[in-house]
Structures are given as structure tokens and as C-alpha cells.
PDB file of C-alpha atoms in Angstrom:
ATOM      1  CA  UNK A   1       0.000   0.000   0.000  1.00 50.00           C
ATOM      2  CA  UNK A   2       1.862   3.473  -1.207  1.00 57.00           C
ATOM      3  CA  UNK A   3       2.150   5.917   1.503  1.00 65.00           C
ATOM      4  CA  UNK A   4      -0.509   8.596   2.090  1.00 65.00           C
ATOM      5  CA  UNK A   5      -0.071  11.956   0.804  1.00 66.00           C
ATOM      6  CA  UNK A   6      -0.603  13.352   3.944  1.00 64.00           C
ATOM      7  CA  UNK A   7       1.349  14.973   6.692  1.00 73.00           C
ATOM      8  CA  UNK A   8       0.588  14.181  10.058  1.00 70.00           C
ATOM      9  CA  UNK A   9      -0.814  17.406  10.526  1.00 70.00           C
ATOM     10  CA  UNK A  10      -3.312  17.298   7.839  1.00 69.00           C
ATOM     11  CA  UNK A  11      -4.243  14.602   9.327  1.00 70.00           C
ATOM     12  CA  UNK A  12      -5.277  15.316  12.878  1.00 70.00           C
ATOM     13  CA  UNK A  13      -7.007  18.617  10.879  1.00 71.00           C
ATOM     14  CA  UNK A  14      -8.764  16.016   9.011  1.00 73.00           C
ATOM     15  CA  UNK A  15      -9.481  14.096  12.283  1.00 73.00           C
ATOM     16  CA  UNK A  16     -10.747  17.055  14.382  1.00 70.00           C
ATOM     17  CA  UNK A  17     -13.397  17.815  11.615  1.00 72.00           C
ATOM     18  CA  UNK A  18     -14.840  14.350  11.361  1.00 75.00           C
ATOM     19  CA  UNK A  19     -15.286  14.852  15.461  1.00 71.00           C
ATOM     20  CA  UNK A  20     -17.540  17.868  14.812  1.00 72.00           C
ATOM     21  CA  UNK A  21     -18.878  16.342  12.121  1.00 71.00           C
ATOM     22  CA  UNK A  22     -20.479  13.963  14.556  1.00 71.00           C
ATOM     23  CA  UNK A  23     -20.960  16.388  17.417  1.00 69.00           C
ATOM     24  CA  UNK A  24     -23.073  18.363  15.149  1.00 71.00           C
ATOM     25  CA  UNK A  25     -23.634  16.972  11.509  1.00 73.00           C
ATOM     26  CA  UNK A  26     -25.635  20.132   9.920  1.00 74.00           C
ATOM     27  CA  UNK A  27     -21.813  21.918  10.069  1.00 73.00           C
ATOM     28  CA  UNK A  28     -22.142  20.006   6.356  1.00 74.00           C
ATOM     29  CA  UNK A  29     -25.052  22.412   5.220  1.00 75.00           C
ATOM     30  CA  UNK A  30     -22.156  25.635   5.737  1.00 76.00           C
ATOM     31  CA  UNK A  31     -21.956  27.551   2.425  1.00 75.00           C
ATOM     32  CA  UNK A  32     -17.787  27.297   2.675  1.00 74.00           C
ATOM     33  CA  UNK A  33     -18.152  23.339   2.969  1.00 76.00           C
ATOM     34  CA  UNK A  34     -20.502  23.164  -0.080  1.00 78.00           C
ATOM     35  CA  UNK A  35     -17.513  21.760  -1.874  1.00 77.00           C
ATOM     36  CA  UNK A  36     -17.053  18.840   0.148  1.00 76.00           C
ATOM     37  CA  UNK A  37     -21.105  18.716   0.588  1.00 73.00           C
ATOM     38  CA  UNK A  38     -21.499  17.658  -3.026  1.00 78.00           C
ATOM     39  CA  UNK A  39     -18.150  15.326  -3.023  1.00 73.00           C
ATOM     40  CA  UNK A  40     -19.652  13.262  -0.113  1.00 73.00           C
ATOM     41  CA  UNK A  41     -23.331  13.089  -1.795  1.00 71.00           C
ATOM     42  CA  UNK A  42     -21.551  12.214  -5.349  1.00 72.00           C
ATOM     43  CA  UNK A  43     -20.388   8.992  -2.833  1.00 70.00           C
ATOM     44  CA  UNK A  44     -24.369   8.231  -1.535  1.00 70.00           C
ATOM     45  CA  UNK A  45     -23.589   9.793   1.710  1.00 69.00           C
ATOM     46  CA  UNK A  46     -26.719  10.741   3.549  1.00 70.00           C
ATOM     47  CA  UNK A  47     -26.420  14.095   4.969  1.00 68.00           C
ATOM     48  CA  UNK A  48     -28.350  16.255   7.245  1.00 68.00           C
ATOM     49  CA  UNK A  49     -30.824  18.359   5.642  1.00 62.00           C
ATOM     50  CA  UNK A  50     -31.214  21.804   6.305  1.00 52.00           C
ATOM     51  CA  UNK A  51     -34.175  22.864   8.768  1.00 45.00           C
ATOM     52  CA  UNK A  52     -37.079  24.288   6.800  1.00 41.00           C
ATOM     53  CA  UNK A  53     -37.151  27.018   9.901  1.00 40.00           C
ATOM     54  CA  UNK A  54     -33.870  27.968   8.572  1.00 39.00           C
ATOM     55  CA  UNK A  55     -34.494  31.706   6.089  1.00 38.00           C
ATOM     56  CA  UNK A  56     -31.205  32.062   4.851  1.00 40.00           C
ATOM     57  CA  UNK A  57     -28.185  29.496   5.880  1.00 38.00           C
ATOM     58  CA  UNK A  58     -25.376  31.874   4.814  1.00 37.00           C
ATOM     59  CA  UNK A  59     -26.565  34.370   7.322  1.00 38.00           C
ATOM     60  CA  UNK A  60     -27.276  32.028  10.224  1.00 39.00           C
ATOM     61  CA  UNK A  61     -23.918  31.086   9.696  1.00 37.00           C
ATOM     62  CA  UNK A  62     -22.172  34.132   9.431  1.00 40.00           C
ATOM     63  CA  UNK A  63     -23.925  35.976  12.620  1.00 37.00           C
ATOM     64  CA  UNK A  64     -20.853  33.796  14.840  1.00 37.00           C
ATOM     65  CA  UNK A  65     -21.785  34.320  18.431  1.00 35.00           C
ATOM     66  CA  UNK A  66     -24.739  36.248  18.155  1.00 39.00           C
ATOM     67  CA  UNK A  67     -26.377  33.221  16.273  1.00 38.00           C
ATOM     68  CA  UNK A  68     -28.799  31.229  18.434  1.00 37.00           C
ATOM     69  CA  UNK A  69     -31.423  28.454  17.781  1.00 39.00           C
ATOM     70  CA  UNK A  70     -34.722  29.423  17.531  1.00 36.00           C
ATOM     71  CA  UNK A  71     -36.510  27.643  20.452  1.00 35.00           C
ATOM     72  CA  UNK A  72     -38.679  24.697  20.186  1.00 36.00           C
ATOM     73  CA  UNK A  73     -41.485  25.971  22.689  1.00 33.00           C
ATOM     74  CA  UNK A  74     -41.985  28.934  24.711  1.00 32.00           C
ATOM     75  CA  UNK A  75     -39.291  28.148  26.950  1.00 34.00           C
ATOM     76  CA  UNK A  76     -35.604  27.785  25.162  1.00 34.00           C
ATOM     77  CA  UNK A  77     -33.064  24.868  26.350  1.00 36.00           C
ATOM     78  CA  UNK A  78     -31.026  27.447  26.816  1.00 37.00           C
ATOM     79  CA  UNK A  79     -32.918  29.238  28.898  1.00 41.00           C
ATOM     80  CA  UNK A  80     -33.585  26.541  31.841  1.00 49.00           C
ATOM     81  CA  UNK A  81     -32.283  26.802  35.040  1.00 63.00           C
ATOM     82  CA  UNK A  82     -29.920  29.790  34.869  1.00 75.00           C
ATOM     83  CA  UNK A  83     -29.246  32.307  37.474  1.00 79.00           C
ATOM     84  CA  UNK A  84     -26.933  35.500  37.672  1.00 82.00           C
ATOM     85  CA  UNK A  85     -23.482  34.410  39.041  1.00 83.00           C
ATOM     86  CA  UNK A  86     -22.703  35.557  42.403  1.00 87.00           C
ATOM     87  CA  UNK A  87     -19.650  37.530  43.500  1.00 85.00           C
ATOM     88  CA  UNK A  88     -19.341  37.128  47.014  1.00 86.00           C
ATOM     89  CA  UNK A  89     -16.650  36.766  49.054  1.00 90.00           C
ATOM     90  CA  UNK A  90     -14.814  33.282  49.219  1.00 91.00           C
ATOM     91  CA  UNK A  91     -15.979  31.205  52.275  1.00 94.00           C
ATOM     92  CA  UNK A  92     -14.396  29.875  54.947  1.00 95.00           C
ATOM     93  CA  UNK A  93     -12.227  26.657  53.908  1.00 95.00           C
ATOM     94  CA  UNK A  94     -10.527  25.591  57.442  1.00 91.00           C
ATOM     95  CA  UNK A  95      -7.010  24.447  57.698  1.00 92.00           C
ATOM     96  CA  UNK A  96      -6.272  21.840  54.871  1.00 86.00           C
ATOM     97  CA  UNK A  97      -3.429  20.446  57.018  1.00 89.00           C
ATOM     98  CA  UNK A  98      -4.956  20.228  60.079  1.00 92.00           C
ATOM     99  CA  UNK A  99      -5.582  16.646  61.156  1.00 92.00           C
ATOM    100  CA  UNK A 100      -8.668  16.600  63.398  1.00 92.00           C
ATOM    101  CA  UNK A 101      -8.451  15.049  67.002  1.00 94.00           C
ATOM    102  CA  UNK A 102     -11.707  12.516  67.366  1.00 94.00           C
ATOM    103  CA  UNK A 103     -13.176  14.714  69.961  1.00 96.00           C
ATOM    104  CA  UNK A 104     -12.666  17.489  66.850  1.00 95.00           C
ATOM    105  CA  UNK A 105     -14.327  15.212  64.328  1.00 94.00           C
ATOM    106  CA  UNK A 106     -17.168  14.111  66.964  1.00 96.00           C
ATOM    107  CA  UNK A 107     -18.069  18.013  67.405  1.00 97.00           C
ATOM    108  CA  UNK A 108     -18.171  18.341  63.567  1.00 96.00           C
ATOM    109  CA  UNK A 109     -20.650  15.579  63.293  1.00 96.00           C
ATOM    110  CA  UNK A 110     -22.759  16.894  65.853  1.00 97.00           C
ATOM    111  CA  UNK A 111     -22.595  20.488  63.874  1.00 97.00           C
ATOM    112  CA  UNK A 112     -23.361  18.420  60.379  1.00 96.00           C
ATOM    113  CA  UNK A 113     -26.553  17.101  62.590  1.00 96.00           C
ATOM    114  CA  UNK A 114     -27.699  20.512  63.584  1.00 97.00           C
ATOM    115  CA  UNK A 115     -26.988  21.800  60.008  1.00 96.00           C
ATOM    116  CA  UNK A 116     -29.021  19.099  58.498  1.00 96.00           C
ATOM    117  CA  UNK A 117     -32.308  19.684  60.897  1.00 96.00           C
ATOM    118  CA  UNK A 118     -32.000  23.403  59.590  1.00 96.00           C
ATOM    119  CA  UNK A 119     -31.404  22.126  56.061  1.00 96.00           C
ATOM    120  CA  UNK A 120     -34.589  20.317  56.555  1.00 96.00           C
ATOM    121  CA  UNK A 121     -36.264  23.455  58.171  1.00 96.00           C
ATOM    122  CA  UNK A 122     -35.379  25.497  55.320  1.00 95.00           C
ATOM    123  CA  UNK A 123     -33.396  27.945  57.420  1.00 97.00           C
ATOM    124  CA  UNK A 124     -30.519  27.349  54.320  1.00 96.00           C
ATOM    125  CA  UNK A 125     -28.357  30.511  56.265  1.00 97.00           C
ATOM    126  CA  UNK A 126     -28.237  28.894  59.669  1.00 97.00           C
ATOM    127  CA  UNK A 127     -27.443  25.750  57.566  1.00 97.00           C
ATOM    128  CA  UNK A 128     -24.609  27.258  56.030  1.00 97.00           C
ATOM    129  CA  UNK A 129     -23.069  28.929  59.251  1.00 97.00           C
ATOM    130  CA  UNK A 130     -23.770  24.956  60.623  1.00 97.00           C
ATOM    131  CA  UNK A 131     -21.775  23.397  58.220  1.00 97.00           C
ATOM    132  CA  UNK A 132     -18.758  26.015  58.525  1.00 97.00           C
ATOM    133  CA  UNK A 133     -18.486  25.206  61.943  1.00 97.00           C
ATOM    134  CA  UNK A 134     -18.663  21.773  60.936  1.00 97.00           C
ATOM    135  CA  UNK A 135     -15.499  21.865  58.479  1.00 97.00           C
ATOM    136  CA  UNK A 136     -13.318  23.978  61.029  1.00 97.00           C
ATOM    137  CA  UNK A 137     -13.301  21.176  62.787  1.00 96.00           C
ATOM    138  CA  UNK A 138     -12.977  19.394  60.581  1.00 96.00           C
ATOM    139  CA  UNK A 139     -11.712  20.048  57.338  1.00 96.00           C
ATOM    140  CA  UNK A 140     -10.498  16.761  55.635  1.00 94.00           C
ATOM    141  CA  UNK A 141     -14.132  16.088  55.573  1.00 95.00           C
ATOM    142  CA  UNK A 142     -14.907  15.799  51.781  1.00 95.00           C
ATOM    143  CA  UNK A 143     -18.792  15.598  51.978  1.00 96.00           C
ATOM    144  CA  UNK A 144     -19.060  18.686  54.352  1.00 97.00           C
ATOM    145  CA  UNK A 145     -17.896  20.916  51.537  1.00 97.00           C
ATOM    146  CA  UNK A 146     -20.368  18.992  49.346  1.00 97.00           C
ATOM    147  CA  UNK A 147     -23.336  19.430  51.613  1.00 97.00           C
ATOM    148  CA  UNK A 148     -22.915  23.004  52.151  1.00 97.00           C
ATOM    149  CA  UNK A 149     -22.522  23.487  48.213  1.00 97.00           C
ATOM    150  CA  UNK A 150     -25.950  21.965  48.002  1.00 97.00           C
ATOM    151  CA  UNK A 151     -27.066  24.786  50.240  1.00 97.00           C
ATOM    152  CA  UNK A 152     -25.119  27.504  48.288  1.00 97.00           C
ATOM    153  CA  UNK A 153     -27.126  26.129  45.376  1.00 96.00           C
ATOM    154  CA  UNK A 154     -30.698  26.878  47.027  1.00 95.00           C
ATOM    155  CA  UNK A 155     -29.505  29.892  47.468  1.00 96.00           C
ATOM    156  CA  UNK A 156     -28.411  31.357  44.353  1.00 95.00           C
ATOM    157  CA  UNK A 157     -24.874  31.011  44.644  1.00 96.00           C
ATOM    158  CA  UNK A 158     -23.579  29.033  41.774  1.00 96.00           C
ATOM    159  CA  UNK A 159     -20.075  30.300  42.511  1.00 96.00           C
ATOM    160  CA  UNK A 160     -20.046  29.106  45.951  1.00 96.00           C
ATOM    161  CA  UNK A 161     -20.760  25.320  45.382  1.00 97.00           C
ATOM    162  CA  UNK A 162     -18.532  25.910  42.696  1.00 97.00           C
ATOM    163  CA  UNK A 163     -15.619  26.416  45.576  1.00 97.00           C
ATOM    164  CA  UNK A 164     -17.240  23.896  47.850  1.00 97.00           C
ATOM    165  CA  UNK A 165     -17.125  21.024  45.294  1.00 97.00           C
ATOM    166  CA  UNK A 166     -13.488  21.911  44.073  1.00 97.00           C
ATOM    167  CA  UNK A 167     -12.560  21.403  47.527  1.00 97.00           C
ATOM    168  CA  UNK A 168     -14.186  18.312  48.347  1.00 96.00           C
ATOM    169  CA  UNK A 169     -13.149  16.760  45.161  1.00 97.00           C
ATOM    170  CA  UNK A 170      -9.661  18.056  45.755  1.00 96.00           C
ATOM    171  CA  UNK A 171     -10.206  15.999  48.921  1.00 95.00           C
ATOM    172  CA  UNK A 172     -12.092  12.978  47.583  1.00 95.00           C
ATOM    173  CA  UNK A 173     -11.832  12.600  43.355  1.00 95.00           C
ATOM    174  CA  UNK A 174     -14.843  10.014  43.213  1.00 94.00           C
ATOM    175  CA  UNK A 175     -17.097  12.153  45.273  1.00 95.00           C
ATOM    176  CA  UNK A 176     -20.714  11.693  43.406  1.00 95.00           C
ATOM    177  CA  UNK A 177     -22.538  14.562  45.598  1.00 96.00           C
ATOM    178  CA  UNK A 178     -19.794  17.077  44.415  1.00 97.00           C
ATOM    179  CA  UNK A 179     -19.814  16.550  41.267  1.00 97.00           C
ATOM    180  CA  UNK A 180     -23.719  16.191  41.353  1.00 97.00           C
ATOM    181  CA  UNK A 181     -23.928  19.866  42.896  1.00 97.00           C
ATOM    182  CA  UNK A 182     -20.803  21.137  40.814  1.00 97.00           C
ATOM    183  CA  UNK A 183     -22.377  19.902  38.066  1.00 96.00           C
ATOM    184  CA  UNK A 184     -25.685  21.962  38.654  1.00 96.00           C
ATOM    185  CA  UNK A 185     -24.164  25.024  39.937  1.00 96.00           C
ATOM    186  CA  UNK A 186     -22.296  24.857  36.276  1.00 95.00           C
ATOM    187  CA  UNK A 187     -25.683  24.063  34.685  1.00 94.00           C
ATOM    188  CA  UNK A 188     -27.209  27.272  36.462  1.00 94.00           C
ATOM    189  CA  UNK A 189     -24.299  29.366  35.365  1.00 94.00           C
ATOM    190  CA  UNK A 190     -24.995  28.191  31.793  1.00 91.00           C
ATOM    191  CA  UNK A 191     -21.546  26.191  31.390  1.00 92.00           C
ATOM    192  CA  UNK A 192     -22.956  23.163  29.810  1.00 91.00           C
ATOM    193  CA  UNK A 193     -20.369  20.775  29.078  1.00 91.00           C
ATOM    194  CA  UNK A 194     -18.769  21.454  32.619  1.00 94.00           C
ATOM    195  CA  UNK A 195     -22.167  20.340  34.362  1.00 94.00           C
ATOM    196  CA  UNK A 196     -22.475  17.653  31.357  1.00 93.00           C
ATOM    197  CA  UNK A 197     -19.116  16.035  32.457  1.00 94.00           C
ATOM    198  CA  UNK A 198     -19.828  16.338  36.342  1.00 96.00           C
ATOM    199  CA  UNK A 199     -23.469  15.120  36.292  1.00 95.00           C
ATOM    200  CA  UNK A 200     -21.699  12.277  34.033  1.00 94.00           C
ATOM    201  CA  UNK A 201     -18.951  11.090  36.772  1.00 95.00           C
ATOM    202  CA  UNK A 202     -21.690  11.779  39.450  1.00 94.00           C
ATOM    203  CA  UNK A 203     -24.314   9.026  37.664  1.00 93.00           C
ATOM    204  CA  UNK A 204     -21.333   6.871  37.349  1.00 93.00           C
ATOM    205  CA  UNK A 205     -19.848   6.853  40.687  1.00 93.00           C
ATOM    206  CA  UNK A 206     -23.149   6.755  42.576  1.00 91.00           C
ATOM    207  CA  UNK A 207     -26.233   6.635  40.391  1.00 90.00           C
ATOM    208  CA  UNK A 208     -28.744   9.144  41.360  1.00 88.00           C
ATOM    209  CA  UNK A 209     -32.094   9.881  39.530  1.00 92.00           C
ATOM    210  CA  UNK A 210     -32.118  13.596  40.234  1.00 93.00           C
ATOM    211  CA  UNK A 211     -28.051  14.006  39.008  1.00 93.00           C
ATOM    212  CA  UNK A 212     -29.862  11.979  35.762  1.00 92.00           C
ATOM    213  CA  UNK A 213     -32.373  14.598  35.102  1.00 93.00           C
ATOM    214  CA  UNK A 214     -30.290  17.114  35.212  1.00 93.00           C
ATOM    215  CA  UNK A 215     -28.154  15.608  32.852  1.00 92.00           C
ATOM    216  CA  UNK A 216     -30.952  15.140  30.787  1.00 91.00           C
ATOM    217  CA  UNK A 217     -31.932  18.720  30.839  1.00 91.00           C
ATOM    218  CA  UNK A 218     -28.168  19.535  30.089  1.00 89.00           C
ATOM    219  CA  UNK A 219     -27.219  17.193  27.090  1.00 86.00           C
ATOM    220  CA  UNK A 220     -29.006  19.159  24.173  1.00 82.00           C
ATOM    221  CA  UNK A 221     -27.473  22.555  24.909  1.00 80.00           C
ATOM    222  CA  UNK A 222     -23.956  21.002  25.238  1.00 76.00           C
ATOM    223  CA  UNK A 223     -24.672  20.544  21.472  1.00 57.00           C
ATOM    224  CA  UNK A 224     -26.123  23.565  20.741  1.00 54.00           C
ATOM    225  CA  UNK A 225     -22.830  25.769  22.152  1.00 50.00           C
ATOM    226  CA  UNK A 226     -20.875  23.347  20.344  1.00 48.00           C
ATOM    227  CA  UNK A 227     -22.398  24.318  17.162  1.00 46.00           C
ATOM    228  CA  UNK A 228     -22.516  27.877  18.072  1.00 48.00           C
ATOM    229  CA  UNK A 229     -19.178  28.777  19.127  1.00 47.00           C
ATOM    230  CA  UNK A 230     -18.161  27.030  15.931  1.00 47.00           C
ATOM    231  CA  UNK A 231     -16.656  30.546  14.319  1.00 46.00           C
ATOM    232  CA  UNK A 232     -16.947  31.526  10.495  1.00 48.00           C
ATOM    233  CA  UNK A 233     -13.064  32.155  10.395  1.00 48.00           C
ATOM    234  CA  UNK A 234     -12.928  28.360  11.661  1.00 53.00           C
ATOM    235  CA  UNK A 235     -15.047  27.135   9.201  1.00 55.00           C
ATOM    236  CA  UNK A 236     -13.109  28.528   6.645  1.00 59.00           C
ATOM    237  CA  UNK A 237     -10.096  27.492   7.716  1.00 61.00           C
ATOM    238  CA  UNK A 238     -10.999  24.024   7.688  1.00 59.00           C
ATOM    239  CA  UNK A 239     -12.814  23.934   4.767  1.00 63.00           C
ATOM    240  CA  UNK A 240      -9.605  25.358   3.188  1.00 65.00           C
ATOM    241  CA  UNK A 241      -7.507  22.276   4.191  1.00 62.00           C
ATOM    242  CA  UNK A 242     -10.280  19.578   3.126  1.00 64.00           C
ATOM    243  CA  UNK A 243     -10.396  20.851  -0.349  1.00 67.00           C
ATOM    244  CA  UNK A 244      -6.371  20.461  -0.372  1.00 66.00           C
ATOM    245  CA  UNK A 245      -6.735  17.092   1.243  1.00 63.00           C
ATOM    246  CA  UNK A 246      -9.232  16.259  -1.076  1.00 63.00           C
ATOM    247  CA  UNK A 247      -7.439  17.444  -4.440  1.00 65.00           C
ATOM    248  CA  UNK A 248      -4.156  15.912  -2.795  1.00 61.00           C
ATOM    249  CA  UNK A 249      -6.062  12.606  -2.966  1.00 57.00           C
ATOM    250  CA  UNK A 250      -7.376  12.813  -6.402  1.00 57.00           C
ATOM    251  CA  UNK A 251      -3.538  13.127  -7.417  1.00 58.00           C
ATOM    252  CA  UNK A 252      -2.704   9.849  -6.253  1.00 53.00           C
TER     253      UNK A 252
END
């Protein structure tokens, strides 16, 4: 078999299109791609058609980050679950080298008690100022930082579990609850593939039908930024180096 006339680096070009290809297949319908459009359907490919809600593909295209899909119903994917990030203050942390005595680790229990019963009342401050105490005492406690991220979450403060969960994964990599609540403070904050890949390790490590539906409601706008953060300059540029790779190959 004669050698390819290919460099390695056309190559992993080539490569990284075929992976958006598949992440989002109507990337075929751009107007700089047409080119390779027709080569593929001259081979029977079946290709993606474009969406009759679709006016004018060239434009859609072109608008770059300003482009968004139109929504399916009154309420957009996009549009679920997000809150304004918060900007407070980092919390308190506790010593990461301390190594708790068991009378220390016995008082943070009985705090993580106490902060639970408010948890339950719905007094989420007191629960919070609960669960500090709690990780003073004792701070190689993994799930503390995860429980009080839950609160953060309830109230508003994507940020917050975002610290929380770092820490307690920092402290325990397999923890499902913080990358359950990491995962929806990223969804709230609009940073889908972050919560995608959280909610993912969170269903794996400890399956949880709540981390699923979240993961659920994240999955189709991981897609859709995909697709829109896909730049016409980018497009361009590949297209460029498929129609070289392609004429390259009709040489042979």
C-alpha cells in the first residue's frame, strides 16, 4: 500500500473535523463546505438536511456568536435553570493540614446534625453557618464541603458550590454529591459541558435519579454551544484544508 499523501498534521485537521462532524452533523449544510457537501453526496452519503425554519443558511452562519437556535417551545433549552453568578466573598475553607483530634471530628458531626435539621427546616443561612463550623473542625471532611454546596445552590450562589465542590473533590476525586452539585451550579451558570461532564462522573460513581435529570436537561445545549461557538473564520479554515486534502487525494 503506497504511503498517504498526507502529513501528520493534515491529518489530525482532518481528524478534528470528522469529530464535529459527529458532534453536530448540519456543520455540512455551511456555504464554505458546499464543496465537500457535493463530493460526499456524489459517494451516496446521507447528509443532514437543512431545517425548513432555517431563512437564509449563509446568514445564520455568518452571525458567529450572536447566532442562536430558535426555540422549540416557549421556553428555550437554553434558557432553563440559569441564574446570575454571584460575587461574594470566598468562604471559609478551614485548615487543609490540620488533622482533626476525634473529639474534633465528633463536634463536627454533631454540627453536620444541627446543620441538616435546619437544612430540613429550610433555614438554608443557619445551615450554612452549621456546616462552617462543621469543616473547622474538621476540614479533611470531603462531603461537608459537598453538603454546604448543596445549600449555596438553594440559594443562588452558583459560585459558591462551585468552591465547595473543588474542595471536596480536591479531597475525595470520586465524590458523586460534588460533582452532582458542581455539576448543577455549572448548569445554572450556563456552562454546559462542565455540568455535562460532572453530572456524568456523578451518575457513574453513585447513580442518582435527580443528578440523571439534570443531565438530561443539560445534554441538548452542550450541542447547541458546540455548534454555536463554531466561528466563520474556523469554518473557513478548515474547509480550506479539506479541499487540499481532497485534491491531494485525487492526485494519487
Amino acid at each position: 500500500m503506497s504511503n498517504l499523501p498526507f502529513t501528520d498534521e493534515q491529518l489530525e485537521q482532518l481528524k478534528s473535523f470528522v469529530d464535529l462532524y459527529n458532534k453536530q452533523p448540519t456543520i455540512i449544510n455551511h456555504p464554505k463546505l458546499e464543496f465537500l457537501k457535493t463530493f460526499l453526496q456524489r459517494l451516496g452519503a446521507r447528509l443532514p438536511r437543512i431545517e425548513k425554519d432555517d431563512d437564509d443558511t449563509t446568514e445564520s452562519f455568518d452571525k458567529e456568536s450572536n447566532c442562536e437556535p430558535e426555540p422549540e417551545s416557549e421556553e428555550s433549552d437554553l434558557e432553563l435553570d440559569m441564574t446570575e453568578p454571584d460575587n461574594d466573598a470566598p468562604q471559609q475553607m478551614g485548615d487543609y493540614d490540620l488533622q482533626p483530634t476525634d473529639e474534633q471530628m465528633e463536634q463536627s458531626q454533631e454540627k453536620r446534625s444541627e446543620a441538616v435539621s435546619a437544612f430540613m427546616e429550610t433555614d438554608y443561612e443557619k445551615a450554612i453557618q452549621l456546616y462552617t463550623e462543621a469543616i473547622l473542625l474538621n476540614p479533611q471532611a470531603s462531603l461537608l464541603y459537598a453538603k454546604r454546596g448543596q445549600v449555596y445552590i438553594l440559594l443562588k450562589k452558583p459560585n459558591a458550590c462551585i468552591r465547595d465542590c473543588d474542595r471536596a473533590i480536591e479531597l475525595n476525586p470520586d465524590s458523586a454529591a460534588a460533582h452532582k452539585f458542581r455539576g448543577r451550579a455549572n448548569q445554572l451558570l450556563g456552562k454546559w459541558e462542565e455540568a455535562a461532564n460532572d453530572l456524568r462522573k456523578a451518575c457513574k460513581y453513585d447513580f442518582d435519579e435527580q443528578a440523571d435529570e439534570w443531565l438530561r436537561e443539560v445534554t441538548p445545549n452542550v450541542s447547541t454551544h458546540l455548534f454555536t461557538t463554531v466561528s466563520t473564520s474556523s469554518v473557513t479554515t478548515l474547509s480550506l484544508h479539506l479541499r487540499k486534502l481532497l485534491m491531494q487525494a485525487c492526485q494519487c
